[in-house]
Coordinates of C-alpha atoms in Angstrom, one line a residue:
Chain A
E1 CA -22.7 -16.5 -5.6
P2 CA -24.7 -19.4 -7.1
E3 CA -27.1 -21.1 -4.7
V4 CA -29.4 -24.1 -4.4
T5 CA -33.0 -23.0 -4.5
Q6 CA -36.0 -24.9 -3.3
T7 CA -39.8 -24.5 -3.6
P8 CA -42.1 -24.4 -1.9
S9 CA -40.8 -23.1 1.3
H10 CA -43.7 -24.5 3.2
Q11 CA -46.3 -27.0 2.2
V12 CA -49.2 -28.3 4.3
T13 CA -51.0 -31.5 3.0
Q14 CA -53.4 -34.1 4.2
M15 CA -52.3 -37.6 5.0
G16 CA -52.4 -39.8 1.9
Q17 CA -51.8 -37.0 -0.6
E18 CA -49.0 -36.8 -3.0
V19 CA -46.4 -34.1 -2.6
I20 CA -43.6 -32.9 -5.0
L21 CA -40.8 -30.8 -3.6
R22 CA -38.7 -29.0 -6.2
C23 CA -35.0 -28.0 -6.2
V24 CA -32.8 -26.2 -8.6
P25 CA -29.2 -27.3 -7.9
I26 CA -26.2 -25.1 -8.7
S27 CA -25.8 -25.2 -12.5
N28 CA -22.4 -26.9 -13.0
H29 CA -22.8 -29.4 -10.2
L30 CA -23.3 -33.1 -11.0
Y31 CA -24.3 -34.8 -7.8
F32 CA -27.6 -34.0 -6.1
Y33 CA -29.0 -35.0 -2.8
W34 CA -32.1 -34.9 -0.6
Y35 CA -31.8 -34.8 3.2
R36 CA -34.5 -34.3 5.8
Q37 CA -34.6 -33.0 9.3
I38 CA -37.5 -33.9 11.6
L39 CA -37.9 -31.2 14.2
G40 CA -35.4 -31.5 17.0
Q41 CA -33.5 -34.4 15.3
K42 CA -30.4 -34.9 13.2
V43 CA -30.2 -34.1 9.5
E44 CA -30.7 -37.5 7.7
F45 CA -29.6 -38.6 4.3
L46 CA -32.4 -39.8 1.9
V47 CA -30.9 -40.2 -1.6
S48 CA -28.2 -39.2 -3.9
F49 CA -28.5 -38.8 -7.7
Y50 CA -25.9 -38.7 -10.4
N51 CA -26.0 -39.1 -14.2
N52 CA -29.8 -39.4 -14.1
E53 CA -30.0 -42.2 -11.7
I54 CA -30.0 -42.9 -8.0
S55 CA -26.4 -43.6 -6.8
E56 CA -27.2 -44.2 -3.1
K57 CA -30.3 -44.3 -0.9
S58 CA -31.1 -44.8 2.8
E59 CA -33.6 -47.1 4.4
I60 CA -35.9 -44.1 4.8
F61 CA -36.2 -43.8 1.0
D62 CA -38.8 -46.5 0.5
D63 CA -41.2 -47.1 -2.4
Q64 CA -43.2 -44.1 -1.4
F65 CA -40.3 -41.8 -2.4
S66 CA -39.0 -41.1 -5.8
V67 CA -36.6 -38.6 -7.4
E68 CA -36.4 -37.2 -10.9
R69 CA -34.5 -34.7 -13.0
P70 CA -37.2 -33.8 -15.4
D71 CA -35.1 -31.2 -17.3
G72 CA -31.7 -29.7 -17.3
S73 CA -32.2 -27.6 -14.1
N74 CA -34.9 -29.1 -11.8
F75 CA -34.5 -32.0 -9.3
T76 CA -37.6 -33.2 -7.6
L77 CA -38.6 -35.3 -4.7
K78 CA -42.0 -37.0 -4.8
I79 CA -43.7 -38.6 -1.8
R80 CA -46.6 -40.6 -3.2
S81 CA -48.8 -41.0 -0.2
T82 CA -47.7 -38.9 2.7
K83 CA -47.8 -40.1 6.3
L84 CA -47.8 -38.0 9.5
E85 CA -44.2 -39.0 10.1
D86 CA -43.1 -37.5 6.8
S87 CA -43.5 -34.1 8.4
A88 CA -40.0 -32.6 8.3
M89 CA -37.8 -30.0 6.7
Y90 CA -36.5 -31.4 3.4
F91 CA -33.2 -30.1 2.1
C92 CA -31.8 -30.4 -1.4
A93 CA -28.0 -30.2 -1.9
S94 CA -25.5 -30.3 -4.7
R95 CA -21.8 -30.9 -4.7
R96 CA -18.9 -28.9 -6.0
E97 CA -16.8 -31.4 -7.9
T98 CA -13.4 -29.7 -7.3
T99 CA -13.6 -29.7 -3.5
G100 CA -16.4 -32.2 -2.6
E101 CA -18.2 -29.4 -0.6
L102 CA -22.0 -29.8 -0.4
F103 CA -24.2 -26.7 -0.7
F104 CA -27.7 -26.8 0.7
G105 CA -30.9 -25.0 -0.1
E106 CA -33.1 -23.2 2.4
G107 CA -35.3 -26.2 2.7
S108 CA -39.0 -27.0 2.2
R109 CA -41.0 -27.5 5.3
L110 CA -43.6 -30.3 4.9
T111 CA -46.5 -30.5 7.3
V112 CA -48.7 -33.6 7.0
L113 CA -52.1 -33.3 8.8
Chain B
K1 CA -22.2 -47.7 11.0
Q2 CA -20.8 -44.2 11.4
E3 CA -22.1 -42.2 14.3
V4 CA -21.3 -38.5 14.9
T5 CA -21.6 -36.9 18.3
Q6 CA -21.5 -33.2 19.3
I7 CA -21.3 -32.3 22.9
P8 CA -22.6 -30.2 24.6
A9 CA -25.9 -29.7 22.9
A10 CA -25.9 -26.0 23.8
L11 CA -23.4 -23.4 24.8
S12 CA -23.7 -19.8 26.0
V13 CA -20.7 -17.5 26.0
P14 CA -20.1 -13.7 26.4
E15 CA -19.2 -11.7 23.4
G16 CA -15.5 -11.6 22.6
E17 CA -14.7 -15.1 23.9
N18 CA -12.7 -17.6 21.9
L19 CA -14.5 -20.9 21.8
V20 CA -14.1 -24.5 20.7
L21 CA -16.9 -26.7 19.4
N22 CA -16.2 -30.4 19.4
C23 CA -17.3 -33.2 17.1
S24 CA -16.4 -36.9 17.4
F25 CA -17.1 -39.8 15.0
T26 CA -16.9 -43.5 15.4
D27 CA -15.4 -44.7 12.1
S28 CA -12.1 -43.0 11.4
A29 CA -12.1 -44.1 7.7
I30 CA -13.6 -40.8 6.5
Y31 CA -13.3 -39.1 3.1
N32 CA -13.9 -35.6 4.4
L33 CA -15.5 -33.6 7.2
Q34 CA -17.7 -30.5 6.8
W35 CA -18.9 -27.9 9.3
F36 CA -22.2 -26.1 8.7
R37 CA -24.1 -23.3 10.3
Q38 CA -27.8 -23.4 10.7
D39 CA -29.9 -20.5 11.7
P40 CA -33.4 -21.2 13.2
G41 CA -35.8 -22.5 10.5
K42 CA -33.2 -22.0 7.8
G43 CA -30.9 -24.1 5.6
L44 CA -27.4 -25.2 6.2
T45 CA -24.5 -22.9 5.3
S46 CA -21.2 -24.5 4.6
L47 CA -18.4 -23.1 6.8
L48 CA -15.4 -25.3 6.2
L49 CA -14.5 -28.6 4.6
I50 CA -11.5 -30.6 5.6
Q51 CA -10.3 -33.4 3.4
S52 CA -9.1 -36.6 5.1
S53 CA -5.5 -35.8 4.2
Q54 CA -5.6 -32.4 5.8
R55 CA -5.2 -31.4 9.4
E56 CA -7.0 -28.0 9.4
Q57 CA -8.7 -25.4 7.4
T58 CA -9.2 -21.7 8.2
S59 CA -11.7 -19.1 7.0
G60 CA -11.7 -15.7 8.7
R61 CA -12.3 -16.2 12.4
L62 CA -13.0 -19.9 12.0
N63 CA -10.5 -22.7 12.2
A64 CA -11.4 -26.3 11.9
S65 CA -9.0 -29.1 12.8
L66 CA -9.2 -32.8 12.1
D67 CA -7.6 -35.8 13.9
K68 CA -8.8 -38.8 12.0
S69 CA -7.0 -41.4 14.1
S70 CA -8.8 -40.3 17.2
G71 CA -12.1 -39.6 15.4
R72 CA -12.3 -35.9 16.4
S73 CA -12.7 -32.5 14.9
T74 CA -12.9 -29.1 16.5
L75 CA -14.3 -25.8 15.2
Y76 CA -12.5 -22.8 16.8
I77 CA -14.3 -19.5 16.7
A78 CA -12.2 -16.5 17.6
A79 CA -13.5 -13.3 19.2
S80 CA -17.1 -14.5 19.1
Q81 CA -19.9 -12.0 18.2
P82 CA -23.7 -12.1 18.8
G83 CA -24.1 -12.7 15.0
D84 CA -22.3 -16.1 15.5
S85 CA -25.4 -17.3 17.4
A86 CA -26.6 -20.3 15.5
T87 CA -26.5 -24.1 15.5
Y88 CA -23.2 -25.6 14.3
L89 CA -23.4 -29.0 12.6
C90 CA -20.5 -31.4 11.9
A91 CA -20.9 -34.0 9.2
V92 CA -18.6 -36.7 7.9
E93 CA -18.5 -38.4 4.5
T94 CA -17.2 -41.9 4.4
G95 CA -16.6 -42.3 0.7
A96 CA -16.1 -40.1 -2.4
N97 CA -19.5 -38.6 -3.4
S98 CA -21.1 -40.5 -0.6
K99 CA -23.7 -39.4 1.9
L100 CA -23.0 -37.1 4.9
T101 CA -23.6 -38.4 8.4
F102 CA -24.5 -35.5 10.7
G103 CA -24.2 -34.8 14.3
K104 CA -27.1 -33.2 16.1
G105 CA -25.4 -29.9 16.4
I106 CA -24.3 -27.4 19.0
T107 CA -26.6 -24.4 19.6
L108 CA -24.4 -21.5 20.3
S109 CA -25.6 -18.3 22.0
V110 CA -23.2 -15.3 22.1
R111 CA -24.4 -12.8 24.7
P112 CA -23.7 -9.1 24.0

């Protein structure tokens, strides 16, 4: 069964450093997403991406965040200058076109010190 | 603004019991509703998706129903097993290919 894969599984960084989280969506999916979950809180939408551009973003997704599809398989989330409050689990997801079902990766845990 | 609520936050049942997990949402104009399972420290596993035009979906021991007009969905788990212990999340989508709005989840513990 194809799955969404994410790397790294855990990253520890210092406040102010840049971080790139990587995702490989399921190969025939066209819509990609980033969500995050702060410990003990709800899963929150960050951004959706289709046809090489952002299709929707939340208020959380400010100028410190960016997404990119640098090649035919990877989808990345960059945080330019991390803050303590960016510590969270970041999930990548892709959508099956026929049903609309979203499939999530295992997540990348980001810890900002 | 869509809000999704799942109550109670936690539930503990003995093995073999049939149980119902509830989800409510404030805006009934949804495109679809999806139930997920999350094990501690892990990702989200899709369980069932119900399109707005559907009333229910079934997969094995799981059955999810949707009542759009009242803003409710239920996930029914038959003959619960310790392996069903996890957090169950409900999420609604308000437009085609749009974002999901999640509830906080119900943490289920099935006692052997």
